[in-house]
XYZ file of N, CA, C and O in Angstrom:
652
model
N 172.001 38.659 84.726
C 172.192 39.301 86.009
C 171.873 38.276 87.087
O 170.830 37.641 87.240
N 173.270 38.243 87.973
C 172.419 37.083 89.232
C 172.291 37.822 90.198
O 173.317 38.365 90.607
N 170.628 38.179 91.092
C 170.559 39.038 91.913
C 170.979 38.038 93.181
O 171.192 38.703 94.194
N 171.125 36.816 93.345
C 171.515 36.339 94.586
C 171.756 34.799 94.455
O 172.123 34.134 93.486
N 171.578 34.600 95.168
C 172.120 32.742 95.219
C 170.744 31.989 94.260
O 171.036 31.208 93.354
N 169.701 32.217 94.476
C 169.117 31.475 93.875
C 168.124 31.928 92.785
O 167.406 31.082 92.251
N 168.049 33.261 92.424
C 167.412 33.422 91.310
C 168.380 34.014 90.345
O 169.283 34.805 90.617
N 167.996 33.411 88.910
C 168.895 34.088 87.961
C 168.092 34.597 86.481
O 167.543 33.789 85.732
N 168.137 35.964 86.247
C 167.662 36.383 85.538
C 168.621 36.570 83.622
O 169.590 37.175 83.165
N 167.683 35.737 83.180
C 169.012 35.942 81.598
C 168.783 36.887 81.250
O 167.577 37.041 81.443
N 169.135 37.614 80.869
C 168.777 38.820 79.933
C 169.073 38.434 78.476
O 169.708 37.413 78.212
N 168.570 39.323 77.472
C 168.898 38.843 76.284
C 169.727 40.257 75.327
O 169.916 40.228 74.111
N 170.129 41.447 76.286
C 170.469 42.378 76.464
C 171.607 42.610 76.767
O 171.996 41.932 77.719
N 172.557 43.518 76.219
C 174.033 44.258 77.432
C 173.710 44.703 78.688
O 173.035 45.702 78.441
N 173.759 44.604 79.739
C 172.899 45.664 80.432
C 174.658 46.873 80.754
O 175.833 46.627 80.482
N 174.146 47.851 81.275
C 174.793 48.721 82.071
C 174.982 48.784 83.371
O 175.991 48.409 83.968
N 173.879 49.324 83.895
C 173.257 49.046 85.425
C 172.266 48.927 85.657
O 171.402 48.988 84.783
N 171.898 48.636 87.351
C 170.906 48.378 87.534
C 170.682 48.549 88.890
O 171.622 48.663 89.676
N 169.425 48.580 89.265
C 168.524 49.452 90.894
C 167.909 48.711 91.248
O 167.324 48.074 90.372
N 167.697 48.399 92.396
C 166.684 47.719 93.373
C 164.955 48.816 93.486
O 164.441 49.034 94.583
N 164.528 49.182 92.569
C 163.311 50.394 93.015
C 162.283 49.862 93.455
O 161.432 49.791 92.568
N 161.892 49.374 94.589
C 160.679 48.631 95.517
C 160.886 49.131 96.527
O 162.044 49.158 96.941
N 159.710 49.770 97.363
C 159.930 49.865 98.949
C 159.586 48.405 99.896
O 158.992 47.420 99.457
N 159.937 48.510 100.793
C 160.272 47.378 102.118
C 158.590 47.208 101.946
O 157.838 48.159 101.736
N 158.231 46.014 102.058
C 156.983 45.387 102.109
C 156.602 45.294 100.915
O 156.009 44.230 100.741
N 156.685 46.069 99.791
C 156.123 45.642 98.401
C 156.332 44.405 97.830
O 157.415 43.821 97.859
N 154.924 43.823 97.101
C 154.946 42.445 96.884
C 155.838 41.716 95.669
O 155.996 40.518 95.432
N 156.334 42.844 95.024
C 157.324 42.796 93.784
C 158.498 43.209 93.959
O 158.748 44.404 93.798
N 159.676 42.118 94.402
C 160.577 43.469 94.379
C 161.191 43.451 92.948
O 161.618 42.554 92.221
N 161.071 44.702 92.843
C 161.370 45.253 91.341
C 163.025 45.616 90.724
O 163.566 46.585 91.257
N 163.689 44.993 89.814
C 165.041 45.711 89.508
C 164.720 46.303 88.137
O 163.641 46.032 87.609
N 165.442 46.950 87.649
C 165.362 48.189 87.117
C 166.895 47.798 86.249
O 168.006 47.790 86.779
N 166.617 47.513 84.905
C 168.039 47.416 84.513
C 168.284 48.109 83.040
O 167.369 47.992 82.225
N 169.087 48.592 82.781
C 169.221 49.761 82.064
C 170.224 49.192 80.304
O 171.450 49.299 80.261
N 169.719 48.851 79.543
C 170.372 48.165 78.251
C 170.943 49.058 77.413
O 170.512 50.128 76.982
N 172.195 48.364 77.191
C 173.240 49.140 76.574
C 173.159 49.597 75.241
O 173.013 48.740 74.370
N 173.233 50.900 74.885
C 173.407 51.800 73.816
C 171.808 51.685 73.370
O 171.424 51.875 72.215
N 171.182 51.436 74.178
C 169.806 52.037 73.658
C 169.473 53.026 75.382
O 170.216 52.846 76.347
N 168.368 53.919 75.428
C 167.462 54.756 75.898
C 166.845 53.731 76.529
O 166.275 54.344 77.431
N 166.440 52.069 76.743
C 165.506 51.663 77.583
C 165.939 51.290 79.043
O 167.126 51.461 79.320
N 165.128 50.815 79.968
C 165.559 51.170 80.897
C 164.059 49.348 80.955
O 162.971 49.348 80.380
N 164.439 48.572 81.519
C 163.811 47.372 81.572
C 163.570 47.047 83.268
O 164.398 46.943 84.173
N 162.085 46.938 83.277
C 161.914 46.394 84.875
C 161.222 44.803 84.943
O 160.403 44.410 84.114
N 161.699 44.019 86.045
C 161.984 42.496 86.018
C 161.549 42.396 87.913
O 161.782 43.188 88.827
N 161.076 41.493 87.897
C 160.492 41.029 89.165
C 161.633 40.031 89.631
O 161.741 38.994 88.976
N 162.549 40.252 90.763
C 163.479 40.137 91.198
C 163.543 38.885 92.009
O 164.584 38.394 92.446
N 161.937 38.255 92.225
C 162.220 36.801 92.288
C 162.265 35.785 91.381
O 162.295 34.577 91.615
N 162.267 36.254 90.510
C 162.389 35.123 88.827
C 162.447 35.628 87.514
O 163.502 35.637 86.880
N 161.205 36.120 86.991
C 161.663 35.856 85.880
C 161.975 36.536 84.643
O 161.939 37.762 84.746
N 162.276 36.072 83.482
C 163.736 36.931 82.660
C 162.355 37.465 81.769
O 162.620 37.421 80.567
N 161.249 37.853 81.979
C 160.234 38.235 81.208
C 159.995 39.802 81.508
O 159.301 40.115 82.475
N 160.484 40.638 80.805
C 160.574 42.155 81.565
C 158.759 41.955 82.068
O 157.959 41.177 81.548
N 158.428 43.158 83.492
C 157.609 43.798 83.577
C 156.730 44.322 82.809
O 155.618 44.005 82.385
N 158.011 45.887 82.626
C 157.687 46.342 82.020
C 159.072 47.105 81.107
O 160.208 46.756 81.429
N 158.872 48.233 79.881
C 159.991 48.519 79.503
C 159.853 50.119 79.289
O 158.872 50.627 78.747
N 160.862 50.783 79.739
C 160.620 52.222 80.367
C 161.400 52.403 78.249
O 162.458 51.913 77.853
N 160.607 53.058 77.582
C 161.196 53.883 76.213
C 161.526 55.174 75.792
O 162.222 55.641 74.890
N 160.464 55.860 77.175
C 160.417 56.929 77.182
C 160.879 58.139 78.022
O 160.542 59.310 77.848
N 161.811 57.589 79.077
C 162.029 58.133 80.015
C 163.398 58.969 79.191
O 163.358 60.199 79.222
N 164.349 58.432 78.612
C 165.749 58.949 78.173
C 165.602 59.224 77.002
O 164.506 59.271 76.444
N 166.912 59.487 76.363
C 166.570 59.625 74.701
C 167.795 58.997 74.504
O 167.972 58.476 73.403
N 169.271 58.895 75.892
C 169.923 58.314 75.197
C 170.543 57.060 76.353
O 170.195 57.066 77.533
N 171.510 56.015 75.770
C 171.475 55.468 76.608
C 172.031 56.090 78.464
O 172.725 57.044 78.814
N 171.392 55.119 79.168
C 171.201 55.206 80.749
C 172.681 54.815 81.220
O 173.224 53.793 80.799
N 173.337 55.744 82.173
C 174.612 55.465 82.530
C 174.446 54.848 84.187
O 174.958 53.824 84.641
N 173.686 55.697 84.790
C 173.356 54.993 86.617
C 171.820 55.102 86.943
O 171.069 56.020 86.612
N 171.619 54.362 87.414
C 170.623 54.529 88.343
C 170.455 54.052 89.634
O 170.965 52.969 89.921
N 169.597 54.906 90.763
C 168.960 54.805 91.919
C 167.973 55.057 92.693
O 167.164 55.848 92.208
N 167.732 54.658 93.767
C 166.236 54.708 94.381
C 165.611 55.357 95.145
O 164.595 54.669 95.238
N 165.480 56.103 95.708
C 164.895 56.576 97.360
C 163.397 56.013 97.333
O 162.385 56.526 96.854
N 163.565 54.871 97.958
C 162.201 54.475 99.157
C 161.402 55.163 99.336
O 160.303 55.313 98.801
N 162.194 55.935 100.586
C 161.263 57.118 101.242
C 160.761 58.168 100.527
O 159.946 58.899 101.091
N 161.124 58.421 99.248
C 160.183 59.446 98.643
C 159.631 58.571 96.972
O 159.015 59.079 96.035
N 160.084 57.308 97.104
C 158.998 56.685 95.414
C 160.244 57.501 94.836
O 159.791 58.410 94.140
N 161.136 57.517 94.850
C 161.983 58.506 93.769
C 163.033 57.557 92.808
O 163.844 56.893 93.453
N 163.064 57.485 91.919
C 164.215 56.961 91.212
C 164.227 57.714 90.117
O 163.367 58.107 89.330
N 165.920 57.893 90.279
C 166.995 59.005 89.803
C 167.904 58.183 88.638
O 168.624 57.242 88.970
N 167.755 58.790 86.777
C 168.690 58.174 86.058
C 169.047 59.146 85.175
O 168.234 59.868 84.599
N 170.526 59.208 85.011
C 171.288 59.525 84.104
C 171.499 58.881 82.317
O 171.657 57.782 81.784
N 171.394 60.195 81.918
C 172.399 58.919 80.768
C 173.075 59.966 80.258
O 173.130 61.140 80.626
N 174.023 58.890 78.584
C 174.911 59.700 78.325
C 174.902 61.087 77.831
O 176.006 61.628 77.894
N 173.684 61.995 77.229
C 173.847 63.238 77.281
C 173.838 63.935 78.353
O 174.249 65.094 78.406
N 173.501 63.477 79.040
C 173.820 64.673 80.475
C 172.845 64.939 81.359
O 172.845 65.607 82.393
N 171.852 64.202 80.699
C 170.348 64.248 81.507
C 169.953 63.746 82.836
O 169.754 62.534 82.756
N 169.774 64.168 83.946
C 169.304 63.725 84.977
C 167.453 63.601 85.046
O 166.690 64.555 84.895
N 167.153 62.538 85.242
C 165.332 62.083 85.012
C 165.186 61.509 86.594
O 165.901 60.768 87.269
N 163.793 62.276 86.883
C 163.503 62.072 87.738
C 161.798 60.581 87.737
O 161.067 60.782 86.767
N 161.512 59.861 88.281
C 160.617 58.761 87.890
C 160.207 57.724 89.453
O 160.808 57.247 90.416
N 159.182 57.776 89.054
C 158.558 56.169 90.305
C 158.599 55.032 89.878
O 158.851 54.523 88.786
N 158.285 54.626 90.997
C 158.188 52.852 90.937
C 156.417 52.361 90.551
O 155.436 53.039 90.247
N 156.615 50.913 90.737
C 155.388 50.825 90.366
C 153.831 51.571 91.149
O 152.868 51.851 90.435
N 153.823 51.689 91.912
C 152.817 52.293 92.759
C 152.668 53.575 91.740
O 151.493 53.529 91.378
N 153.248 54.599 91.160
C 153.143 55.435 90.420
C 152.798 55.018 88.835
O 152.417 55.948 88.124
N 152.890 53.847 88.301
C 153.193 53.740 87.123
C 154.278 54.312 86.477
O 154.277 54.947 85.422
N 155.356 53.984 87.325
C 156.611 54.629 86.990
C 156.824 56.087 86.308
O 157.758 56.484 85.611
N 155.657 56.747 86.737
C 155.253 58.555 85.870
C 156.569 59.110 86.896
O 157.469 58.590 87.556
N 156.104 60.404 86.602
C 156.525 61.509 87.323
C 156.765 61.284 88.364
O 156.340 60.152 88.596
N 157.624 62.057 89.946
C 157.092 61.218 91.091
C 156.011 62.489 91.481
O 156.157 63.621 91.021
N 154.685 62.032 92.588
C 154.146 63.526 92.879
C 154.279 63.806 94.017
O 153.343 64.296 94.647
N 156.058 63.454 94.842
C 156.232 63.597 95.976
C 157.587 64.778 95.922
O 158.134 65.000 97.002
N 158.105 65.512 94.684
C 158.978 65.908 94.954
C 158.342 67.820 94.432
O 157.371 67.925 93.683
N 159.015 68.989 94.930
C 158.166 69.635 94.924
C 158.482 70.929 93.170
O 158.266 72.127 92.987
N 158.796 70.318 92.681
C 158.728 70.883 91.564
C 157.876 70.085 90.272
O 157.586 68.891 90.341
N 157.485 71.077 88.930
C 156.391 70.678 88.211
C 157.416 70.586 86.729
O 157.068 69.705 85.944
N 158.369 71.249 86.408
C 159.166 71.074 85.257
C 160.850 71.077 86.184
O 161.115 71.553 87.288
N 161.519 70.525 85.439
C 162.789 70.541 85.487
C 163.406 72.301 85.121
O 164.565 72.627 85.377
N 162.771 72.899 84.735
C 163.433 74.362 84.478
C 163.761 74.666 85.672
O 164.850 75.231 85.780
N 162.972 74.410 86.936
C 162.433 75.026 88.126
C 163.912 74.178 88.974
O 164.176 74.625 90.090
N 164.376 73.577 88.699
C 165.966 72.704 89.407
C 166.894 73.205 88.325
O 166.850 73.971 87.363
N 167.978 72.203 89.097
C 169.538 72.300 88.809
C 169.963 71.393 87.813
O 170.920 71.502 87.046
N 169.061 70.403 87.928
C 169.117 69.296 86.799
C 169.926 69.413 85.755
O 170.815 68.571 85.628
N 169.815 70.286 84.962
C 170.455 70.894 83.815
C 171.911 70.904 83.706
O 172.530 70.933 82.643
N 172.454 70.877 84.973
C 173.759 71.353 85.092
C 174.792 70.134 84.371
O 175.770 70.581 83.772
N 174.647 68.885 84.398
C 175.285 68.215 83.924
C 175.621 68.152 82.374
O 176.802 68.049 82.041
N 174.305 68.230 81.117
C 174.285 69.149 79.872
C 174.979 70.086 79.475
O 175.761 70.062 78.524
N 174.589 71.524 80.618
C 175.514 72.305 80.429
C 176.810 72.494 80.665
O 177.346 73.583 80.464
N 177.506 71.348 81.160
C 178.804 71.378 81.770
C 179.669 70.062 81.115
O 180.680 69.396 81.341
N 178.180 70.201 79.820
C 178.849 68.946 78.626
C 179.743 67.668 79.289
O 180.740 67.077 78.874
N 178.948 67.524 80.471
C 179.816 65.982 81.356
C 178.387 65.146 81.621
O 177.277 65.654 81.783
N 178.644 64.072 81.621
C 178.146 62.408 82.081
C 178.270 62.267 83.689
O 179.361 62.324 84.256
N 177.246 62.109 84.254
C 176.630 61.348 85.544
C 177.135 59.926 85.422
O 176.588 59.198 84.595
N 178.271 59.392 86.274
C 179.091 58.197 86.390
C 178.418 56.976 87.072
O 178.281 55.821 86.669
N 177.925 57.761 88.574
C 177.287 57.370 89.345
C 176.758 58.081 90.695
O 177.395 58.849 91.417
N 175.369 57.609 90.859
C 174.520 58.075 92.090
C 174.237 57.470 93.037
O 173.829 56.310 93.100
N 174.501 58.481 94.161
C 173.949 57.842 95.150
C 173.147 58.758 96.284
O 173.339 59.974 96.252
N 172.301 58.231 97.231
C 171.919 59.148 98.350
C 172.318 59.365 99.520
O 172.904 58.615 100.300
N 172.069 60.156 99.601
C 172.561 60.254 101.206
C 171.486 59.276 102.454
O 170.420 58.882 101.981
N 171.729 58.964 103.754
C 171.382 58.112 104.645
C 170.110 58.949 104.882
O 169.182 58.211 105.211
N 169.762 60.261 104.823
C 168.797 60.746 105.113
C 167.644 60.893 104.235
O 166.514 61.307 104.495
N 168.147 60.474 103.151
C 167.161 60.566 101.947
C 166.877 62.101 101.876
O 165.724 62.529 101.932
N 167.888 62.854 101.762
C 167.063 64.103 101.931
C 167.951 65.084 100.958
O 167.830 66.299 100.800
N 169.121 63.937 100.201
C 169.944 64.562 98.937
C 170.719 63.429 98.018
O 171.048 62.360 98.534
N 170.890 63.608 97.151
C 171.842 63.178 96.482
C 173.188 63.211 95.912
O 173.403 64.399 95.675
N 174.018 62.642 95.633
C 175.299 63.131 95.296
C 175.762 62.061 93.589
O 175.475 60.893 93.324
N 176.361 62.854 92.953
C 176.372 62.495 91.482
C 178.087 62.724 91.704
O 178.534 63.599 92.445
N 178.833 61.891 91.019
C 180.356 61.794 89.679
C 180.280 62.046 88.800
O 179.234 61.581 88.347
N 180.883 62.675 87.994
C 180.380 63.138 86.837
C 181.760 62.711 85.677
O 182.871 62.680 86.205
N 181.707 62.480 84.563
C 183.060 62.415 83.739
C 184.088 63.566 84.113
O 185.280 63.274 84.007
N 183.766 64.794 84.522
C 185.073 65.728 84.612
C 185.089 65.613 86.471
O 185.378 66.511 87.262
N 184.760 64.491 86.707
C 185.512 64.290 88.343
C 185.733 65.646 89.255
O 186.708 66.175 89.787
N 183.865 66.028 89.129
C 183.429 66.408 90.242
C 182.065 66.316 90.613
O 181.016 66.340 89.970
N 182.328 66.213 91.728
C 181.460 65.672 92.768
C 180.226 66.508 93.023
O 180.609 67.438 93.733
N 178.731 66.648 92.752
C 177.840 67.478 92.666
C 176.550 66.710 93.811
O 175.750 65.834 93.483
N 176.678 67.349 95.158
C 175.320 67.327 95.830
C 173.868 68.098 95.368
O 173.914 69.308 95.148
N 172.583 67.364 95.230
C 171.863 67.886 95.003
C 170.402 67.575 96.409
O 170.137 66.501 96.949
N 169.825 68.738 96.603
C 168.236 68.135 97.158
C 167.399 67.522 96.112
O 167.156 67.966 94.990
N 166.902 66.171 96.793
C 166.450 65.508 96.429
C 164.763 65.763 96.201
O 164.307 65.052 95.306
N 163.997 66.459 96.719
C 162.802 67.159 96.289
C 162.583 68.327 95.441
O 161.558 68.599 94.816
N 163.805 69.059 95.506
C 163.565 70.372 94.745
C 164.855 70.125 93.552
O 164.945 70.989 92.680
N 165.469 69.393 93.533
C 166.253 69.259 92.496
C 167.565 70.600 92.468
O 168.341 70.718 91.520
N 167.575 71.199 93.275
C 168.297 72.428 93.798
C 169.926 72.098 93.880
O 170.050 71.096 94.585
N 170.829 72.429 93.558
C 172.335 72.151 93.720
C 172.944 72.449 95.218
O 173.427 73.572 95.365
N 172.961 71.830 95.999
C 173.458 72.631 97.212
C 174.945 72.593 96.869
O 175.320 73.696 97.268
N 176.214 71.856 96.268
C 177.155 72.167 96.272
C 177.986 71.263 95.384
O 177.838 70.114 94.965
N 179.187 72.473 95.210
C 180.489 71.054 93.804
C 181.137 71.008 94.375
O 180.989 71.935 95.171
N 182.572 70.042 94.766
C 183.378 69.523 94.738
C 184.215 68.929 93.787
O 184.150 67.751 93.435
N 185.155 69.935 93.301
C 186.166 69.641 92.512
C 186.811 68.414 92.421
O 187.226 68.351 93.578
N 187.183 67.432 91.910
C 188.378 66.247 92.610
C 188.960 65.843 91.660
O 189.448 64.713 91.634
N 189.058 66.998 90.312
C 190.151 66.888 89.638
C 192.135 66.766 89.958
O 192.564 67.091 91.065
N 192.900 66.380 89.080
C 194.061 66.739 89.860
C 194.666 67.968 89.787
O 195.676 68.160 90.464
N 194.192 68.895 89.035
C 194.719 70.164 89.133
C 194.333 70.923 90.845
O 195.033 71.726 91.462
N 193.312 70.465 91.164
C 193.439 70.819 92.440
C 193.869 70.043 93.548
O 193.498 70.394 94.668
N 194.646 68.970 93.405
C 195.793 68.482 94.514
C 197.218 68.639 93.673
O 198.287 68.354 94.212
């Protein structure tokens, strides 16, 4: 992975993707890179070197399809291929739980919906306000969620049966 002109990180890995999860002033900035056809999810100090951090084993069960960050709430958001949406911190947390968002189990959100709708999270992203998220999913639609309560505010179809 080359994060920029002058540092280059080898991996010894496929990767998939990968996240910037550090807030502005932190002394690490941290990437977050997600290795192919396994469940790990590998963090690397983004000014050098190819020596993971640390290595997330436990967060997925299967491999990681996207991931992303919110700053403003310590939040980073990953998918993988069963359908799972995981919610997780950065280092300041020990990458646990986050304890800024306001639910205690995933029963209590929408999370679920991707599982049950037997489709894959493509890719995520947030909104400018940090105050939701929006997911692609393999059956190409478009799913906003709140980003603290994990709550669905809305789908968007963008299959072609509906144009």
């Amino acid at each position: 992975v080359n994060v920029d002109m002058i540092n280059i990180i080898r991996l010894e890995f496929m990767p998939t993707c990968a996240a910037w999860i550090h807030r502005a002033g932190d002394p690490v900035p941290e990437l977050a890179v997600a290795e192919a056809d396994t469940d790990k999810i590998h963090i690397y100090d983004g000014k050098g070197s190819s020596t993971a951090l640390k290595v997330l084993d436990n967060i997925h069960m299967k491999p990681v399809t996207c991931i992303t960050y919110c700053a403003a709430y310590d939040i980073a958001l990953s998918a993988d291929e069963g359908g799972m949406l995981e919610y997780w911190s950065g280092s300041s947390n020990d990458y646990a739980f986050p304890r800024t968002v306001k639910f205690e189990s995933k029963v209590e959100t929408d999370l679920y919906e991707f599982a049950k709708k037997k489709t894959v999270p493509v890719n995520l992203t947030l909104s400018p306000n940090n105050d939701a998220f929006a997911t692609f999913a393999a059956d190409r639609k478009i799913r906003l969620f709140r980003i603290l309560t994990g709550k669905l505010i809305c789908v968007i179809d963008e299959s072609l049966q509906n144009y």
